[in-house]
Amino acid sequence: ETGVTQSPTHLIKTRGQQVTLRCSSQSGHNTVSWYQQALGQGPQFIFQYYREEENGRGNFPPRFSGLQFPNYSSELNVNALELDDSALYLCASSSNRGRNTEAFFGQGTRLTVV
Amino acid sequence: TQLLEQSPQFLSIQEGENLTVYCNSSSVFSSLQWYRQEPGEGPVLLVTVVTGGEVKKLKRLTFQFGDARKDSSLHITAAQPGDTGLYLCAGVRSNDYKLSFGAGTTVTVRA
């Protein structure tokens, strides 16, 4: 049990719709990173939030956006969903922007776009 | 192109056998982590290595970080069916902030 919780666990959306995924970070952690994991692949970095600001971004289009709240929980928003957005979305909680610290993952949200 | 290359991609062995998973890169990492992931679940952290040449043991699992901090290995002794899962290596490069993952090694231990 890592203390990192994600909601919902499963979600089915139609192409073109918008989705919001949520993550509660572990107590004492101020950094949340989001990853996309396609079937059979390793997680790919989407972006990181540190103290409510985006601290870095991977190779994902602007329709992937996020927020971090004062309690360090976070949201991932995806607009104009495409079939290829179907994946397991993972959030990872850490401290100090992930530098020299360990990252702990939630159980993920399985998004299916039809 | 993956920053971290894992090999083999798939591994199927009999209970009681040993196995080794490799994680290689041309980049230097300030730390490297190994995770195990079950289907439909998030990765669970097994170990973090930070010093070149470091060896860590976790029961039947032995983790090694290369001297140059560019590669790592995971060795499982006397594998059991409960060791079945996707093993992922992930590293943070110096002056970087994000974890970069390998593609993973799917390990199946047959009873």
Short mmCIF file of N, CA, C and O in Angstrom, two decimals, chain A residues 42-89:
data_model
loop_
_atom_site.label_atom_id
_atom_site.label_comp_id
_atom_site.label_asym_id
_atom_site.label_seq_id
_atom_site.Cartn_x
_atom_site.Cartn_y
_atom_site.Cartn_z
N GLY A 42 6.60 -0.03 -21.45
CA GLY A 42 6.90 0.65 -20.21
C GLY A 42 6.19 1.99 -20.16
O GLY A 42 5.76 2.52 -21.18
N PRO A 43 6.01 2.54 -18.97
CA PRO A 43 5.36 3.84 -18.83
C PRO A 43 6.13 4.95 -19.55
O PRO A 43 7.36 4.97 -19.52
N GLN A 44 5.39 5.86 -20.16
CA GLN A 44 5.97 7.03 -20.83
C GLN A 44 5.59 8.28 -20.05
O GLN A 44 4.42 8.49 -19.74
N PHE A 45 6.58 9.13 -19.78
CA PHE A 45 6.38 10.33 -18.99
C PHE A 45 5.52 11.35 -19.74
O PHE A 45 5.81 11.69 -20.89
N ILE A 46 4.46 11.85 -19.05
CA ILE A 46 3.60 12.87 -19.65
C ILE A 46 4.03 14.24 -19.14
O ILE A 46 4.42 15.10 -19.91
N PHE A 47 3.92 14.46 -17.84
CA PHE A 47 4.41 15.69 -17.22
C PHE A 47 4.50 15.51 -15.71
O PHE A 47 4.05 14.51 -15.16
N GLN A 48 5.12 16.51 -15.08
CA GLN A 48 5.31 16.50 -13.63
C GLN A 48 4.84 17.83 -13.05
O GLN A 48 5.05 18.88 -13.66
N TYR A 49 4.23 17.76 -11.87
CA TYR A 49 3.83 18.95 -11.15
C TYR A 49 4.54 18.99 -9.81
O TYR A 49 4.62 17.99 -9.08
N TYR A 50 5.06 20.16 -9.50
CA TYR A 50 5.76 20.39 -8.24
C TYR A 50 5.23 21.68 -7.65
O TYR A 50 5.30 22.74 -8.28
N ARG A 51 4.68 21.59 -6.44
CA ARG A 51 4.13 22.77 -5.76
C ARG A 51 3.22 23.57 -6.68
O ARG A 51 3.36 24.78 -6.81
N GLU A 52 2.31 22.87 -7.32
CA GLU A 52 1.22 23.44 -8.11
C GLU A 52 1.64 23.99 -9.46
O GLU A 52 0.82 24.58 -10.17
N GLU A 53 2.89 23.78 -9.87
CA GLU A 53 3.32 24.26 -11.17
C GLU A 53 3.89 23.11 -12.00
O GLU A 53 4.53 22.20 -11.46
N GLU A 54 3.69 23.19 -13.31
CA GLU A 54 4.26 22.17 -14.20
C GLU A 54 5.78 22.30 -14.18
O GLU A 54 6.33 23.38 -14.44
N ASN A 55 6.45 21.19 -13.92
CA ASN A 55 7.89 21.20 -13.75
C ASN A 55 8.62 20.53 -14.91
O ASN A 55 9.85 20.47 -14.91
N GLY A 56 7.88 20.03 -15.87
CA GLY A 56 8.52 19.38 -17.01
C GLY A 56 7.47 18.60 -17.76
O GLY A 56 6.46 18.20 -17.20
N ARG A 57 7.72 18.37 -19.04
CA ARG A 57 6.73 17.74 -19.89
C ARG A 57 7.42 16.80 -20.87
O ARG A 57 8.50 17.11 -21.39
N GLY A 58 6.79 15.66 -21.12
CA GLY A 58 7.29 14.72 -22.11
C GLY A 58 6.72 15.05 -23.48
O GLY A 58 6.13 16.11 -23.70
N ASN A 59 6.86 14.10 -24.39
CA ASN A 59 6.46 14.33 -25.78
C ASN A 59 4.98 14.01 -25.98
O ASN A 59 4.62 13.06 -26.68
N PHE A 60 4.13 14.81 -25.36
CA PHE A 60 2.68 14.65 -25.49
C PHE A 60 2.08 15.97 -25.97
O PHE A 60 2.55 17.04 -25.61
N PRO A 61 0.99 15.90 -26.79
CA PRO A 61 0.40 17.12 -27.34
C PRO A 61 -0.28 17.95 -26.26
O PRO A 61 -0.57 17.46 -25.17
N PRO A 62 -0.58 19.23 -26.58
CA PRO A 62 -1.19 20.14 -25.61
C PRO A 62 -2.57 19.71 -25.13
O PRO A 62 -3.03 20.20 -24.10
N ARG A 63 -3.24 18.80 -25.85
CA ARG A 63 -4.55 18.36 -25.36
C ARG A 63 -4.43 17.52 -24.09
O ARG A 63 -5.43 17.22 -23.46
N PHE A 64 -3.21 17.17 -23.71
CA PHE A 64 -2.93 16.58 -22.39
C PHE A 64 -2.53 17.73 -21.48
O PHE A 64 -1.53 18.41 -21.71
N SER A 65 -3.33 17.98 -20.44
CA SER A 65 -3.03 19.06 -19.51
C SER A 65 -3.25 18.58 -18.09
O SER A 65 -3.87 17.53 -17.87
N GLY A 66 -2.77 19.37 -17.15
CA GLY A 66 -2.89 18.93 -15.77
C GLY A 66 -3.02 20.08 -14.80
O GLY A 66 -2.92 21.26 -15.16
N LEU A 67 -3.25 19.69 -13.55
CA LEU A 67 -3.33 20.64 -12.45
C LEU A 67 -2.78 19.98 -11.21
O LEU A 67 -2.89 18.75 -11.07
N GLN A 68 -2.23 20.80 -10.31
CA GLN A 68 -1.93 20.30 -8.98
C GLN A 68 -2.54 21.27 -7.99
O GLN A 68 -2.46 22.49 -8.15
N PHE A 69 -3.13 20.74 -6.95
CA PHE A 69 -3.85 21.55 -5.97
C PHE A 69 -2.98 21.80 -4.74
O PHE A 69 -1.95 21.14 -4.55
N PRO A 70 -3.41 22.75 -3.87
CA PRO A 70 -2.60 23.07 -2.68
C PRO A 70 -2.31 21.86 -1.79
O PRO A 70 -1.31 21.85 -1.08
N ASN A 71 -3.18 20.86 -1.79
CA ASN A 71 -2.91 19.66 -0.98
C ASN A 71 -2.05 18.65 -1.76
O ASN A 71 -1.85 17.53 -1.30
N TYR A 72 -1.54 19.06 -2.93
CA TYR A 72 -0.64 18.28 -3.78
C TYR A 72 -1.32 17.15 -4.55
O TYR A 72 -0.64 16.42 -5.27
N SER A 73 -2.65 17.03 -4.43
CA SER A 73 -3.33 16.10 -5.32
C SER A 73 -3.30 16.67 -6.73
O SER A 73 -2.97 17.85 -6.93
N SER A 74 -3.62 15.85 -7.70
CA SER A 74 -3.44 16.29 -9.09
C SER A 74 -4.52 15.74 -10.00
O SER A 74 -5.17 14.73 -9.69
N GLU A 75 -4.72 16.41 -11.11
CA GLU A 75 -5.62 15.96 -12.16
C GLU A 75 -4.88 15.91 -13.49
O GLU A 75 -4.00 16.73 -13.75
N LEU A 76 -5.27 14.93 -14.30
CA LEU A 76 -4.80 14.85 -15.69
C LEU A 76 -6.04 15.00 -16.57
O LEU A 76 -7.01 14.27 -16.38
N ASN A 77 -6.02 15.95 -17.47
CA ASN A 77 -7.12 16.17 -18.39
C ASN A 77 -6.67 15.86 -19.81
O ASN A 77 -5.57 16.26 -20.22
N VAL A 78 -7.51 15.15 -20.53
CA VAL A 78 -7.22 14.87 -21.93
C VAL A 78 -8.43 15.29 -22.76
O VAL A 78 -9.54 14.82 -22.52
N ASN A 79 -8.21 16.20 -23.69
CA ASN A 79 -9.28 16.67 -24.58
C ASN A 79 -9.22 15.93 -25.91
O ASN A 79 -8.20 15.37 -26.29
N ALA A 80 -10.35 15.99 -26.62
CA ALA A 80 -10.43 15.42 -27.98
C ALA A 80 -9.81 14.03 -28.03
O ALA A 80 -8.85 13.78 -28.78
N LEU A 81 -10.33 13.14 -27.22
CA LEU A 81 -9.77 11.79 -27.10
C LEU A 81 -9.66 11.09 -28.45
O LEU A 81 -10.55 11.18 -29.30
N GLU A 82 -8.54 10.37 -28.60
CA GLU A 82 -8.29 9.56 -29.78
C GLU A 82 -8.19 8.10 -29.36
O GLU A 82 -7.93 7.79 -28.19
N LEU A 83 -8.39 7.20 -30.32
CA LEU A 83 -8.34 5.77 -30.01
C LEU A 83 -7.00 5.39 -29.38
O LEU A 83 -6.95 4.55 -28.47
N ASP A 84 -5.91 6.01 -29.86
CA ASP A 84 -4.57 5.70 -29.34
C ASP A 84 -4.35 6.17 -27.92
O ASP A 84 -3.31 5.85 -27.31
N ASP A 85 -5.29 6.93 -27.37
CA ASP A 85 -5.15 7.35 -25.97
C ASP A 85 -5.55 6.24 -25.02
O ASP A 85 -5.37 6.36 -23.80
N SER A 86 -6.06 5.16 -25.54
CA SER A 86 -6.41 4.00 -24.71
C SER A 86 -5.13 3.45 -24.08
O SER A 86 -4.19 3.07 -24.80
N ALA A 87 -5.10 3.42 -22.74
CA ALA A 87 -3.89 3.02 -22.04
C ALA A 87 -4.16 2.98 -20.54
O ALA A 87 -5.25 3.37 -20.09
N LEU A 88 -3.16 2.54 -19.78
CA LEU A 88 -3.19 2.65 -18.33
C LEU A 88 -2.49 3.95 -17.96
O LEU A 88 -1.34 4.16 -18.36
N TYR A 89 -3.17 4.83 -17.24
CA TYR A 89 -2.59 6.10 -16.83
C TYR A 89 -2.18 5.99 -15.37
O TYR A 89 -2.98 5.67 -14.50
#
